[in-house]
Structure formats: structure tokens, C-alpha cells
Short mmCIF file of C-alpha atoms and ligand atoms in Angstrom, two decimals:
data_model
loop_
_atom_site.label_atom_id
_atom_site.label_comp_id
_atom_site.label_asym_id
_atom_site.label_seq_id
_atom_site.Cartn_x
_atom_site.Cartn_y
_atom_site.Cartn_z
CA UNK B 1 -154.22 169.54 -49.25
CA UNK B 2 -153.37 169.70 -45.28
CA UNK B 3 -152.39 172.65 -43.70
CA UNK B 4 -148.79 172.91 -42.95
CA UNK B 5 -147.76 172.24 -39.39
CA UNK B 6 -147.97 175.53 -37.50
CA UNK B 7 -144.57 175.46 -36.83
CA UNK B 8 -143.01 175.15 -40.00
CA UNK B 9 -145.56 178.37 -41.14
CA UNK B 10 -144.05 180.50 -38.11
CA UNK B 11 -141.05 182.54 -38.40
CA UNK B 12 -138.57 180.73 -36.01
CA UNK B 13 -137.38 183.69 -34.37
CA UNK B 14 -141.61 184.40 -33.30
CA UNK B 15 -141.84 180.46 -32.24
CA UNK B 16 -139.00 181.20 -30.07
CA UNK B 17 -140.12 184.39 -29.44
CA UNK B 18 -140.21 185.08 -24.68
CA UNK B 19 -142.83 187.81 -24.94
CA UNK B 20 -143.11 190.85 -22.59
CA UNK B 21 -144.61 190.03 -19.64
CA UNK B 22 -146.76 193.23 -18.53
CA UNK B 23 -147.72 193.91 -15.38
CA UNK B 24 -150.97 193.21 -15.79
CA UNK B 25 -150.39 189.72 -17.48
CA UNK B 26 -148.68 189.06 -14.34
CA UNK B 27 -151.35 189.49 -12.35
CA UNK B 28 -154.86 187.50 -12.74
CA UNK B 29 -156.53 186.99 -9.20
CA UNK B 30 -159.62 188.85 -8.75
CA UNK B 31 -159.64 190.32 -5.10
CA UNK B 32 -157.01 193.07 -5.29
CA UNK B 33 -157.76 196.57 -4.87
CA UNK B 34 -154.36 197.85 -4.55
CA UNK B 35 -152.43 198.21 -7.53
CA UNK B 36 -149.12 198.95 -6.55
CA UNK B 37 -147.71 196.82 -9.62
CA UNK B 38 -147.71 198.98 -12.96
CA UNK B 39 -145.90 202.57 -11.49
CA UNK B 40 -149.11 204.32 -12.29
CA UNK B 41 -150.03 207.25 -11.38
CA UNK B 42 -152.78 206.55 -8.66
CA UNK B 43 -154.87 209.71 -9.69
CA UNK B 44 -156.75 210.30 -12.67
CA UNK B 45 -158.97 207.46 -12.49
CA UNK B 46 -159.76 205.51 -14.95
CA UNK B 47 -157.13 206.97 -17.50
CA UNK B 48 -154.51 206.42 -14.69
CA UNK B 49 -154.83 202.63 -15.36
CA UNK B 50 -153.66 200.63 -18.13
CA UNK B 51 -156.24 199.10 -19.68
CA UNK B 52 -156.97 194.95 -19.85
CA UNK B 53 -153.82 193.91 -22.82
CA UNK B 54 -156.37 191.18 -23.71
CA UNK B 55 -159.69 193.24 -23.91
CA UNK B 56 -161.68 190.31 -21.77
CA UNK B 57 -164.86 191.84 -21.41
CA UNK B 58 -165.04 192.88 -24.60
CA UNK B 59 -163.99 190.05 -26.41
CA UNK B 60 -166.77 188.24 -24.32
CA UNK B 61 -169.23 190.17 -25.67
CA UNK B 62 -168.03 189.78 -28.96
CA UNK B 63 -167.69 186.02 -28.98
CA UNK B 64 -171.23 185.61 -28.61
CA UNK B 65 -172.42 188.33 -31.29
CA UNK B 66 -169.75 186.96 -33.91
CA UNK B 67 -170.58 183.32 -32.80
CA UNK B 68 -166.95 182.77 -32.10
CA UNK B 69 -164.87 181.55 -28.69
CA UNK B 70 -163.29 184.53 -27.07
CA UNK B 71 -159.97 182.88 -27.46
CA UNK B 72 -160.32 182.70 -31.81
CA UNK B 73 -160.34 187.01 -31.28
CA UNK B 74 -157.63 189.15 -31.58
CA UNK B 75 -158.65 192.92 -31.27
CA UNK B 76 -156.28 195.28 -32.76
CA UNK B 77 -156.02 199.47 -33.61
CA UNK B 78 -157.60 198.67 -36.67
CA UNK B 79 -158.03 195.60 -38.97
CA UNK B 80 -154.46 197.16 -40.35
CA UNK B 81 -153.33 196.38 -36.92
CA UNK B 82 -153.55 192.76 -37.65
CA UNK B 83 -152.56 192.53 -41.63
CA UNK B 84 -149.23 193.92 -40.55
CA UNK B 85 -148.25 190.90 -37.94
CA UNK B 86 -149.85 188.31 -40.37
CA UNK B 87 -146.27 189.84 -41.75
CA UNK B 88 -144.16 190.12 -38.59
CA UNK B 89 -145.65 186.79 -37.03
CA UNK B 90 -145.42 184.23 -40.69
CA UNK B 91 -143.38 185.85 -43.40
CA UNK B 92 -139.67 186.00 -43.25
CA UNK B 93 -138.38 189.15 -44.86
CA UNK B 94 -136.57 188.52 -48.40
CA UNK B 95 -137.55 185.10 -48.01
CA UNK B 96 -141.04 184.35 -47.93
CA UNK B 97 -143.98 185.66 -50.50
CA UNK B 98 -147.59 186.07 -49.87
CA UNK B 99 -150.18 185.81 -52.88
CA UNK B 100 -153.10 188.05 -52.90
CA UNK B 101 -155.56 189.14 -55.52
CA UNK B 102 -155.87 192.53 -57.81
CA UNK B 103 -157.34 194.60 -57.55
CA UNK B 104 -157.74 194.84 -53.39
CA UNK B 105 -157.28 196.61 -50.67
CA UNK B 106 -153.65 198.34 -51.05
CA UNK B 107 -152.49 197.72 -47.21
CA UNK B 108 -151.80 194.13 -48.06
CA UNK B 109 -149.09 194.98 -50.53
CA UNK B 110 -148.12 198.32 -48.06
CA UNK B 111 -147.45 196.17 -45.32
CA UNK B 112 -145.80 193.18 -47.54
CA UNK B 113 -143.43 196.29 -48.87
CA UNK B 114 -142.89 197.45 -45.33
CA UNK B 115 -141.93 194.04 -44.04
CA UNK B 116 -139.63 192.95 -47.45
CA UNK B 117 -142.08 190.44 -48.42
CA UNK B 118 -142.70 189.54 -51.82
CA UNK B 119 -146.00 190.65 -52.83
CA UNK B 120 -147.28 188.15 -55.67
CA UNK B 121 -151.05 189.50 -57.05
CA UNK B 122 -153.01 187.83 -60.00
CA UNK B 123 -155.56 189.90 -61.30
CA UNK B 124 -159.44 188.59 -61.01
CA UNK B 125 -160.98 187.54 -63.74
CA UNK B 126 -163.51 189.85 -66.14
CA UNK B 127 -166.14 191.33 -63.95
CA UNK B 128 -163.36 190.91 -60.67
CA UNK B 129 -164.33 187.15 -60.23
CA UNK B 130 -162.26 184.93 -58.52
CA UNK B 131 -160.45 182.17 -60.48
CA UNK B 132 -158.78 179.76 -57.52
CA UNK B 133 -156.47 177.68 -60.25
CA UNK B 134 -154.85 181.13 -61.57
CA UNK B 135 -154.80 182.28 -58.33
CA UNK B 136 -152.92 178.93 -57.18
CA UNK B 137 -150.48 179.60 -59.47
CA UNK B 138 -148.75 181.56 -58.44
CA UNK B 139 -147.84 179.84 -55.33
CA UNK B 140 -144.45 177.74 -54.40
CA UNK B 141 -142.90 176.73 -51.40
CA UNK B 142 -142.09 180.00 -50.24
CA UNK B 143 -145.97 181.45 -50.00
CA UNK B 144 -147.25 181.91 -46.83
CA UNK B 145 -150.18 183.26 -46.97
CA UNK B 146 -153.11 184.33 -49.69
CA UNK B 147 -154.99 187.26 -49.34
CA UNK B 148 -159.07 187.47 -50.31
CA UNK B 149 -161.21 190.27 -49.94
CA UNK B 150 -165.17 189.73 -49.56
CA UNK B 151 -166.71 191.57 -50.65
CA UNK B 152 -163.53 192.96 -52.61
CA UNK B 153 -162.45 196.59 -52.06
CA UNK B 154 -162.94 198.50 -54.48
CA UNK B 155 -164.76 196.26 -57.11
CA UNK B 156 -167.72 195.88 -53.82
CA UNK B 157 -168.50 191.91 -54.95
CA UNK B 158 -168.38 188.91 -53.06
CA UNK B 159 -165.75 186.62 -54.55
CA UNK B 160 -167.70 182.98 -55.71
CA UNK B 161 -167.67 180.88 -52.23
CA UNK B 162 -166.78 177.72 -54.05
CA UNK B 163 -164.05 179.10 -55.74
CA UNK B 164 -162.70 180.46 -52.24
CA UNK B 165 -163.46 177.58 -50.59
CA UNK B 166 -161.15 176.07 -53.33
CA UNK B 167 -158.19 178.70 -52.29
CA UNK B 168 -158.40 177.42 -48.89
CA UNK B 169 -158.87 173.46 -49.53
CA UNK B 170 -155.76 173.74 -52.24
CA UNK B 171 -153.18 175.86 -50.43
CA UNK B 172 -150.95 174.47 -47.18
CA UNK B 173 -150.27 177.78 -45.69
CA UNK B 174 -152.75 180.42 -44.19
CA UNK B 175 -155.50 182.47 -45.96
CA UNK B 176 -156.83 185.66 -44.88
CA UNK B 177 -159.74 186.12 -45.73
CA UNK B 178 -161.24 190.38 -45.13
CA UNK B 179 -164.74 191.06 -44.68
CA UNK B 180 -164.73 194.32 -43.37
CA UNK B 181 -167.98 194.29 -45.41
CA UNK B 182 -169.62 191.52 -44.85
CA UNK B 183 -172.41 193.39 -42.61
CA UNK B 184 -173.40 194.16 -45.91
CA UNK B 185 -173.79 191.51 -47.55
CA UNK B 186 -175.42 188.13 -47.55
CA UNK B 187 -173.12 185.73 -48.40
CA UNK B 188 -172.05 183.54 -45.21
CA UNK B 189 -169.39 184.87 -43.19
CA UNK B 190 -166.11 182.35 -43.22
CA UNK B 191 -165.49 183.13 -39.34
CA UNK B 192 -168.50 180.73 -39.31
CA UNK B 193 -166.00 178.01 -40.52
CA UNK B 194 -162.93 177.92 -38.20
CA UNK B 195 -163.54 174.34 -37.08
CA UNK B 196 -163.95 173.00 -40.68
CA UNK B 197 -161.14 175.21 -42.17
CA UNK B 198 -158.05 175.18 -39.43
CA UNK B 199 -156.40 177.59 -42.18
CA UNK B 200 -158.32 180.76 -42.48
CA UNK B 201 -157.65 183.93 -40.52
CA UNK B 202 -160.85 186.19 -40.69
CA UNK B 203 -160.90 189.91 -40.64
CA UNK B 204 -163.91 192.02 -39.21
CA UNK B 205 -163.92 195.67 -38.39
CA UNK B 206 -165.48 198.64 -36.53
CA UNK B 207 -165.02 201.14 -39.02
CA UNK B 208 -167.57 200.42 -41.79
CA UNK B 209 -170.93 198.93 -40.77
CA UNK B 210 -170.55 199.47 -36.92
CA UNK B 211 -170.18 203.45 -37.40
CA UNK B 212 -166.18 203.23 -35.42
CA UNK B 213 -163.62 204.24 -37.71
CA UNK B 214 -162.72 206.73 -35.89
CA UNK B 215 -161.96 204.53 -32.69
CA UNK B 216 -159.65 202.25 -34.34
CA UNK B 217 -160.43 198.51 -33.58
CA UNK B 218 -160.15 195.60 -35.85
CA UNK B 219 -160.70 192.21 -35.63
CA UNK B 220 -159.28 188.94 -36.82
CA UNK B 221 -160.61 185.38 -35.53
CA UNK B 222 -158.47 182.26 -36.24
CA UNK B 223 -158.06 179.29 -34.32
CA UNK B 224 -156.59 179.51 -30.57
CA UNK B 225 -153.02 178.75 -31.52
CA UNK B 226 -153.14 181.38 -34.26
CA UNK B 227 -154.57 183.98 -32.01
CA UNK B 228 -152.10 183.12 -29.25
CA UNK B 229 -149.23 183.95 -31.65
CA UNK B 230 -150.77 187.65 -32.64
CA UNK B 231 -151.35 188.40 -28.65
CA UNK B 232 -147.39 186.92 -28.23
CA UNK B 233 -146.15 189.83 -30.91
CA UNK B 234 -148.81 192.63 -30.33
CA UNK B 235 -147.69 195.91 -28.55
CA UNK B 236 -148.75 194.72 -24.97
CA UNK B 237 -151.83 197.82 -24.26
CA UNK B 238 -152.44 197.98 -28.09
CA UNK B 239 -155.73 198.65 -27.82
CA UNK B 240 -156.37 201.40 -25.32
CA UNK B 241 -158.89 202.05 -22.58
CA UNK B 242 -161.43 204.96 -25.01
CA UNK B 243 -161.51 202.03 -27.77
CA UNK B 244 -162.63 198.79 -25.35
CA UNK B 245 -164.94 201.31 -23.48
CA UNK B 246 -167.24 202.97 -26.61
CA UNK B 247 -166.97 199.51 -28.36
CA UNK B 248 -168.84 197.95 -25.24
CA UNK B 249 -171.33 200.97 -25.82
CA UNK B 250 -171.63 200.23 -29.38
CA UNK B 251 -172.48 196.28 -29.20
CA UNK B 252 -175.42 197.37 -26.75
CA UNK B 253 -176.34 199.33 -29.71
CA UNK B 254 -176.15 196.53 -32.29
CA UNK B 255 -179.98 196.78 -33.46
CA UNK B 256 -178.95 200.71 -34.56
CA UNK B 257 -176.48 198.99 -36.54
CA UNK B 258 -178.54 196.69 -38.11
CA UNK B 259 -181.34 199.74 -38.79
CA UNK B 260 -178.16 201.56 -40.68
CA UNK B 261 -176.97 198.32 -42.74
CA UNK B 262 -180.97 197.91 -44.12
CA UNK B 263 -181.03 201.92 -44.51
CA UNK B 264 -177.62 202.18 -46.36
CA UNK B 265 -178.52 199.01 -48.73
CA UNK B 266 -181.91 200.77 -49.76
CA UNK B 267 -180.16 203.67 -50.35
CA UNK B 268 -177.24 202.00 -52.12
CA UNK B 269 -179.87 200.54 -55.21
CA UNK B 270 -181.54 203.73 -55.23
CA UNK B 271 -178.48 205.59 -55.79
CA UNK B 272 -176.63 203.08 -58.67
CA UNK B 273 -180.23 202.85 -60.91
CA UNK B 274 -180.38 207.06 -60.11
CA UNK B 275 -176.29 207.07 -61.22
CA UNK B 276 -176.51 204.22 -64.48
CA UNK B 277 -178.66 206.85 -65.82
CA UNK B 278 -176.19 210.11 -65.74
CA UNK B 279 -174.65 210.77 -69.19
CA UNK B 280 -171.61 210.43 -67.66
CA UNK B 281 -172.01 206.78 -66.69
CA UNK B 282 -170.62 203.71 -68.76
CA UNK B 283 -171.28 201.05 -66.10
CA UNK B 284 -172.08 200.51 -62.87
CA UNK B 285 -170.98 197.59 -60.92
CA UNK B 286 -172.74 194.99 -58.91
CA UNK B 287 -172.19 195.35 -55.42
CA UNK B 288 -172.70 193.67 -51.83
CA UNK B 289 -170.95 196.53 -49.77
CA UNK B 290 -171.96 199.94 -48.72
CA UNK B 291 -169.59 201.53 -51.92
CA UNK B 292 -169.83 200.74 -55.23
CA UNK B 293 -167.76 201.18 -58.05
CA UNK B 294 -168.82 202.89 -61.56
CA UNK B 295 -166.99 203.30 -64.96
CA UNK B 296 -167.81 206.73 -66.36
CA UNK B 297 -166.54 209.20 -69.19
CA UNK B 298 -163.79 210.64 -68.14
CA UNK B 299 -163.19 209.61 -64.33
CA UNK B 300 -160.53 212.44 -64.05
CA UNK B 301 -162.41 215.46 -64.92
CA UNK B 302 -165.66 214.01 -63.39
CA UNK B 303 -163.63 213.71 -59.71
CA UNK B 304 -161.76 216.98 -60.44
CA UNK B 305 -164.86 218.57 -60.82
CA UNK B 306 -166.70 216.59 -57.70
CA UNK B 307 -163.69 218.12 -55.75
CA UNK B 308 -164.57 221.54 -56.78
CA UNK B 309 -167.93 221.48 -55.89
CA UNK B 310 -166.78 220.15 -51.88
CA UNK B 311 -167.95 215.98 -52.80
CA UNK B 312 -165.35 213.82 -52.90
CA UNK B 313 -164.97 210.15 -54.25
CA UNK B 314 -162.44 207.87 -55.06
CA UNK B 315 -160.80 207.68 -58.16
CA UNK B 316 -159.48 204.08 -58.78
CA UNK B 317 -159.05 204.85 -62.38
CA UNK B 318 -155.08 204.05 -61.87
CA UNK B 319 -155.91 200.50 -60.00
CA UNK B 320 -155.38 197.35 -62.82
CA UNK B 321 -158.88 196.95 -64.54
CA UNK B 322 -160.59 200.03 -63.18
CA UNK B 323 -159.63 202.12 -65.49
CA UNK B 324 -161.96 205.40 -65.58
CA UNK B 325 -163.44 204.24 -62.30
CA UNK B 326 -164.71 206.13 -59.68
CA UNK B 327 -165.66 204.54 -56.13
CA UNK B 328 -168.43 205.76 -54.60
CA UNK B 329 -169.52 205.07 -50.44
CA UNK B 330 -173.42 205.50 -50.07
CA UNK B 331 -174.07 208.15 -47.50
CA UNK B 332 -177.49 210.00 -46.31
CA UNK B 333 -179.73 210.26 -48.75
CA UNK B 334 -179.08 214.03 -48.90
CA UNK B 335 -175.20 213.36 -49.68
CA UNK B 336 -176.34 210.62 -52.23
CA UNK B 337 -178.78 213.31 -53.67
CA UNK B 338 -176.36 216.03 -53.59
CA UNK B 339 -173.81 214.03 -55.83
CA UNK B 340 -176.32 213.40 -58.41
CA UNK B 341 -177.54 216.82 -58.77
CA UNK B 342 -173.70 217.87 -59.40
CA UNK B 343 -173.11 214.81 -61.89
CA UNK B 344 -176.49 215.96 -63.65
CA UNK B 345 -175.28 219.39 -64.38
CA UNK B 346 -171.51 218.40 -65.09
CA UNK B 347 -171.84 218.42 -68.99
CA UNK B 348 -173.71 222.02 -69.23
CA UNK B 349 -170.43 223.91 -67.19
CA UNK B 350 -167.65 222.08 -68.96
CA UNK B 351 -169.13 223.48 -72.17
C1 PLP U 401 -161.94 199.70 -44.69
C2 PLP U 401 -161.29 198.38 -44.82
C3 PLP U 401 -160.69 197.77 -43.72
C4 PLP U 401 -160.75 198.43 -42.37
O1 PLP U 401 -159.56 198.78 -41.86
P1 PLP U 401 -159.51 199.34 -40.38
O2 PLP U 401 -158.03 199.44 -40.15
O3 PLP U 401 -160.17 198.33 -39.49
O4 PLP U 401 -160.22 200.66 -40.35
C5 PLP U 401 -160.14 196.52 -43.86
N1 PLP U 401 -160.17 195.88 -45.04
C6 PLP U 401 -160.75 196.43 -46.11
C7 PLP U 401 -160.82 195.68 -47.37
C8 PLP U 401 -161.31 197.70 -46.03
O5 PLP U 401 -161.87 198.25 -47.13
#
């Protein structure tokens, strides 16, 4: 199946849409040196500035790390940044529905609820695998986009490439497709496949494998036309001076990264055959991320009493088919060590 025309995927009133013109849109020569143009404050430098709305040099750098033109990146403050216009730029409140899987990452459905989109999820098969006819549907003429999470948060697999590759050959509207983990995994990443899929919107972060979540940038890649409609809604400066500045730092320190992804994936099989064998475990999951998820006897108690003892995890025992789950990120081997030593002596004090 094609993908619809652009235009007809669009919101009309975003087509349409004159965007604000900054002043430093405005102005793209190269020899100035006085910037009489933006009413800043001429002192202060370089917080007195606004920074570049379209992150150049970063995105630059980017393109050639993620293998990408600069033009297919959007940067935003945080991958949330860009899962809430997916809403603003495609779905038209009350009228439009997006499709997504379960369970996932709960912005999607935040975001559909804050924009009054319908939020339509079908749950993954046993063992969270991906089944693209179910998933299909549940789509009609209203569905704009599907959501897919790989690896998925918080089940930590990779959802079966064919069967995603499926998704995206058998649905006319867009698919976003998250891999905020992929740094962890093997599996080959989709912004690879822009040219032969014209459809999928791609979502990387800083926040996991690069060490950043505290300097809020996401990223999505998508074709130019796609991209050009995000930088037409964004908040003109939304990604500010600090951010473009330490993420230049960080992608000259991209072989520290890659020494922390090989560390952290050690660690993680260490620590699930070191937590299958606690009493209190039922099952742990397979994994390609730096978390992974584990069914235990009594997920409640077990987190209450983490929580007591200063370690906390997640408890996803609410979420559809975790039930008595707890979610576990990998940290320094002394953290990792540290939670088993509590789980080990949990039975003996709740006697
Ligand atoms: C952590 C996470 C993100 C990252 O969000 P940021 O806003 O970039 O910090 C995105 N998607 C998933 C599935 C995540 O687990």
C-alpha cells in the first residue's frame, strides 16, 4: 500500500500554516558582526544571543554519525518534544485516531489525550511480540499514524523486523517508529531506511545511551518534507544554546559512549542470570535495552520494600500483561550488586 499524499495526512490548518519568522531565520549571510536585529541584550555573551532555531552545526555533526542528511533531523527538548507535534502537525483533534501498541511507552497515549486524539492500542502478542495483521486492525480511514517501540519500553525486546516492516508496507499514513534504545541493541536501526520507506518517522535520543537526559534533546529523522513541517510548528529557539553546546561536546566523545553501551550490556546478563536465581523471581525477560523487565512474587511488597531500603525500580505491575512486574535499568555494577544483596535478604525480614 502507498503512502498517502502528504497533504491529505496534514492537518489543513498546519499546511496552511505562515510560520513565525524569527529574527534569526531572517537573516542567513555570513559576514555580519553586528547584530542589531533580535533586541538582545548586547552583554552577557554568549547567553545574550539566541541560539541557531535550526541547530546547524549540530545537526551536521549528527548527520554523519546517524548516517542521515542534516535536513531528515529535527532536534527537539526531548524525544517528547517531537511525539507531541506528530499530534499538533497530523492528527485533527476529535477527528483523527492514531494506533499504537500495548504495552509502550505511556507519552504516546499522554500526548494523544492532551491533543483529543483517539488513542487505539492492541496489545502484543504472548512474550510482547508484534503481530502486524492484529495490529492493522484496528486501523480505518481516520488513523494517522501507528506507533512502535524498538526495543519496546518496558517489555526491553526488539519487535520482529519483518513483522514491522509489514506495519509500514500495509498502512497509508505515517509510522513512528522509537528507538531510544537502539544503542543497545543489534537489530538494524530503521533511520537506515528513509529512502526505501518514505513513511517512517524515527525517534533517537540523548537521554539513554548517550549519558544526556538531563540536557533534554531528542531526535526524530523523516524525510525532508516531514522534517520541514516539525521546524514550521516547533517553538522557534526550542532547543536552547546549553543543549546544542554540551551535545557538540558529547559526539566528540562518542567512543566513551560506545565503552558504556559494551559495559552496561555485560553488566545487564550478569545481573538477569544473578536476578532469575532470587526466590523472589518468576521470570525474567529477554532484553536488547539497558532495562529489563522481571515477573516476581509479589511485585508490590518487593518495590515497597526496595523503596525502604533507598533502591528504587519500576513497578509496571498495573501496565496490561505485566502484571507483578518490576522494571529494572542496569546501573554500576555496585548499584546492580547492591539490589541483589537487598532482594537476597527480602524473605528473612518479612518473616
Ligand atoms: C526514555 C524514552 C524516550 C526518551 O525521551 P526523552 O524525552 O528524549 O528523554 C523516548 N522513548 C522511549 C520509549 C523511552 O523509553
Amino acid at each position: 500500500m502507498t503512502m498517502r499524499p502528504l497533504q491529505q495526512l496534514v492537518r489543513p490548518n498546519i499546511w496552511a500554516l505562515h510560520p513565525y519568522s524569527s529574527a534569526r531565520d531572517e537573516y542567513s549571510g555570513h559576514e555580519a558582526s553586528v547584530f542589531l536585529d533580535a533586541n538582545e541584550n548586547p552583554y552577557n555573551s554568549p547567553y545574550n544571543r539566541y541560539p541557531d532555531p535550526l541547530q546547524k552545526e549540530l545537526k551536521a555533526q549528527l548527520a554523519e554519525i546517524k548516517g542521515v542528511k542534516a535536513g531528515q533531523i529535527f532536534l527537539g527538548n526531548g524525544s517528547d518534544e517531537a511525539i507531541d507535534l506528530v499530534y499538533r502537525v497530523f492528527c485533527e483533534p476529535r477527528q483523527d485516531n492514531v494506533v499504537a501498541i500495548a504495552p509502550t511507552y505511556g507519552m504516546y497515549k499522554v500526548c494523544a489525550d492532551i491533543n483529543d486524539v483517539a488513542y487505539r492500542s492492541v496489545l502484543l502478542d504472548k512474550d510482547f511480540k508484534l503481530n502486524a495483521d492484529k495490529l492493522l486492525a484496528a486501523v480505518d480511514e481516520h488513523t494517522k499514524l501507528i506507533f512502535l517501540c524498538t526495543p519496546n519500553n518496558p517489555s526491553g525486546n526488539c519487535l520482529d523486523r519483518n513483522e514491522v516492516i509489514r506495519v509500514i508496507e500495509n498502512f497509508s499514513g505515517l509510522v513512528v517508529v522509537d528507538e531510544a534504545y537502539s544503542d543497545f541493541s543489534a537489530q538494524k536501526p530503521f533511520r537506515e531506511e528513509l529512502k526505501r520507506y518514505p513513511n517512517i518517522i524515527v525517534l533517537n535520543t540523548f537521554s539513554k545511551a548517550w549519558g544526556c537526559a538531563a540536557i533534554r534533546l531528542g531526535m526524530a529523522f523523516a524525510r525532508e518534507e516531514i522534517i520541514a513541517l516539525f521546524n514550521k510548528v516547533k517553538y522557534p529557539y526550542n532547543v536552547n544554546l546549553l543543549t546544542q553546546t554540551q551535545a557538540v561536546e558529547m559526539l566528540k566523545r562518542r567512543y566513551d559512549v560506545e565503552r558504556w553501551v559494551n559495559q552496561l550490556l555485560r553488566e545487564r546478563s550478569q545481573v538477569m542470570v544473578a536476578f532469575a536465581e532470587l526466590d523472589i523471581c518468576e521470570k525474567v525477560y529477554p532484553t536488547d535495552a539497558n532495562f529489563f523487565l522481571a515477573k516476581v512474587h509479589g511485585a508490590n511488597d518487593i518495590y515497597d520494600y526496595l523503596v525502604q531500603k533507598g533502591i528504587i525500580v519500576r513497578n509496571r505491575s498495573k501496565v496490561e500483561l505485566c502484571g507483578d512486574c518490576l522494571r529494572i535499568t542496569v546501573g554500576t555494577p555496585q548499584e546492580n550488586d547492591r539490589l541483589l544483596a537487598v532482594l537476597r535478604t527480602y524473605k528473612k525480614e518479612e518473616r
